[in-house]
Amino acid sequence: APWTGGALSRAAMRELGETAWATDPYSIPERWGAFANDQGVGLTVFVPSAYPYALGYRTTAPGAYGTNYFYPQAHFGIGPGTVIEADIYLIAGDVAAARQAVYALHGTRPVRDISSPLTVLHLRPGTVSGVVEVAGTAFDNVAVARVEVLVDGRPAGTARYGLPAPSLAGEYPDHQADAGFAYSLDTRAYPNGRHTVAVRATDRAGLATVRRAEVTVAN
């Protein structure tokens, strides 16, 4: 229940040796989280334009010197001449006091959309022929505007967006269920040989993420 002042969600930070720390994010619907001890004291990180998820781990192995890692997720599509500007707040100390500071900041500062769509292309590299389904998932911290398909860097068409995406339920259970896309690519329109098939997902702010697959057309 974001921005209602309700009870906080708490979870034990995973150990570095647990691979789930990199694939099973924590939910942070208010775009902030705190890495704190049992007394509720630690470091709070608030990134207004991040995704509502965070990753992190702790290390208690001998000789590790208490190495810890925690960050709200933001994804960038960086192209030529890209400029990224954003506000990131770090608040040390008591989590309850930090939350009050975050609530005071919320709504008083302009939020720049710095995160491009989180995109997955399900097309595997290899030999293709005939009509090929170019499919995957794309979702954004605000909203996806369009998903385009490109062949060798040139537009081939616009994918259907808003399809069911059950594959997201495991890693991002709180996100939209209709983030799937699909496009029927007729490979007979291209000469036999190697080609690069790509999808470009663009959000409402114009930020884009590109995913590619190398294929060999054999018709």
Coordinates of C-alpha atoms in Angstrom, one line a residue, residues 117-191:
P117 CA 11.9 -0.5 -20.6
L118 CA 13.1 -3.8 -19.2
T119 CA 13.0 -6.0 -22.3
V120 CA 13.5 -9.7 -23.1
L121 CA 13.6 -11.1 -26.6
H122 CA 12.7 -14.8 -26.8
L123 CA 14.1 -15.3 -30.3
R124 CA 17.0 -17.7 -30.2
P125 CA 20.0 -17.3 -32.5
G126 CA 20.1 -20.0 -35.2
T127 CA 18.6 -20.8 -38.6
V128 CA 15.2 -19.6 -39.5
S129 CA 12.9 -19.8 -42.5
G130 CA 9.4 -18.8 -43.5
V131 CA 7.4 -16.8 -41.0
V132 CA 9.1 -16.5 -37.6
E133 CA 7.4 -15.3 -34.4
V134 CA 9.5 -12.5 -32.8
A135 CA 8.2 -12.4 -29.2
G136 CA 9.2 -11.4 -25.7
T137 CA 8.3 -9.1 -22.8
A138 CA 8.7 -5.4 -22.2
F139 CA 7.6 -3.3 -19.2
D140 CA 8.5 0.1 -17.9
N141 CA 8.5 2.0 -14.6
V142 CA 5.9 4.3 -16.2
A143 CA 4.5 2.8 -19.5
V144 CA 5.7 1.3 -22.8
A145 CA 4.7 3.3 -25.8
R146 CA 5.7 0.9 -28.6
V147 CA 7.8 -2.1 -29.5
E148 CA 9.4 -2.1 -33.0
V149 CA 11.1 -5.0 -34.8
L150 CA 14.2 -4.2 -36.9
V151 CA 16.2 -6.4 -39.3
D152 CA 19.8 -5.3 -39.8
G153 CA 19.0 -2.0 -38.2
R154 CA 16.0 -1.2 -40.5
P155 CA 12.4 -1.1 -39.3
A156 CA 10.4 -4.2 -40.2
G157 CA 7.2 -3.4 -38.4
T158 CA 5.6 -2.7 -35.0
A159 CA 4.9 -5.6 -32.7
R160 CA 1.5 -6.3 -31.1
Y161 CA 1.9 -5.2 -27.4
G162 CA -0.2 -6.0 -24.4
L163 CA -0.2 -9.8 -24.6
P164 CA -0.2 -12.1 -21.6
A165 CA 3.3 -12.5 -20.1
P166 CA 3.1 -15.3 -17.5
S167 CA 6.9 -15.6 -17.6
L168 CA 7.2 -12.3 -15.6
A169 CA 5.2 -13.7 -12.7
G170 CA 8.2 -15.4 -11.1
E171 CA 10.7 -12.6 -11.2
Y172 CA 8.4 -9.6 -11.0
P173 CA 5.2 -10.8 -9.3
D174 CA 3.8 -7.3 -8.7
H175 CA 4.1 -6.0 -12.2
Q176 CA 1.7 -6.0 -15.2
A177 CA 0.5 -9.3 -16.5
D178 CA 0.0 -8.0 -20.1
A179 CA 3.6 -7.0 -21.0
G180 CA 4.1 -9.5 -23.8
F181 CA 4.7 -8.6 -27.4
A182 CA 4.7 -10.6 -30.7
Y183 CA 5.4 -9.9 -34.4
S184 CA 5.2 -12.3 -37.3
L185 CA 8.4 -11.7 -39.3
D186 CA 8.4 -13.1 -42.9
T187 CA 12.0 -14.0 -43.5
R188 CA 11.3 -14.6 -47.2
A189 CA 11.5 -10.8 -47.6
Y190 CA 15.2 -11.0 -46.9
P191 CA 18.1 -12.7 -48.7

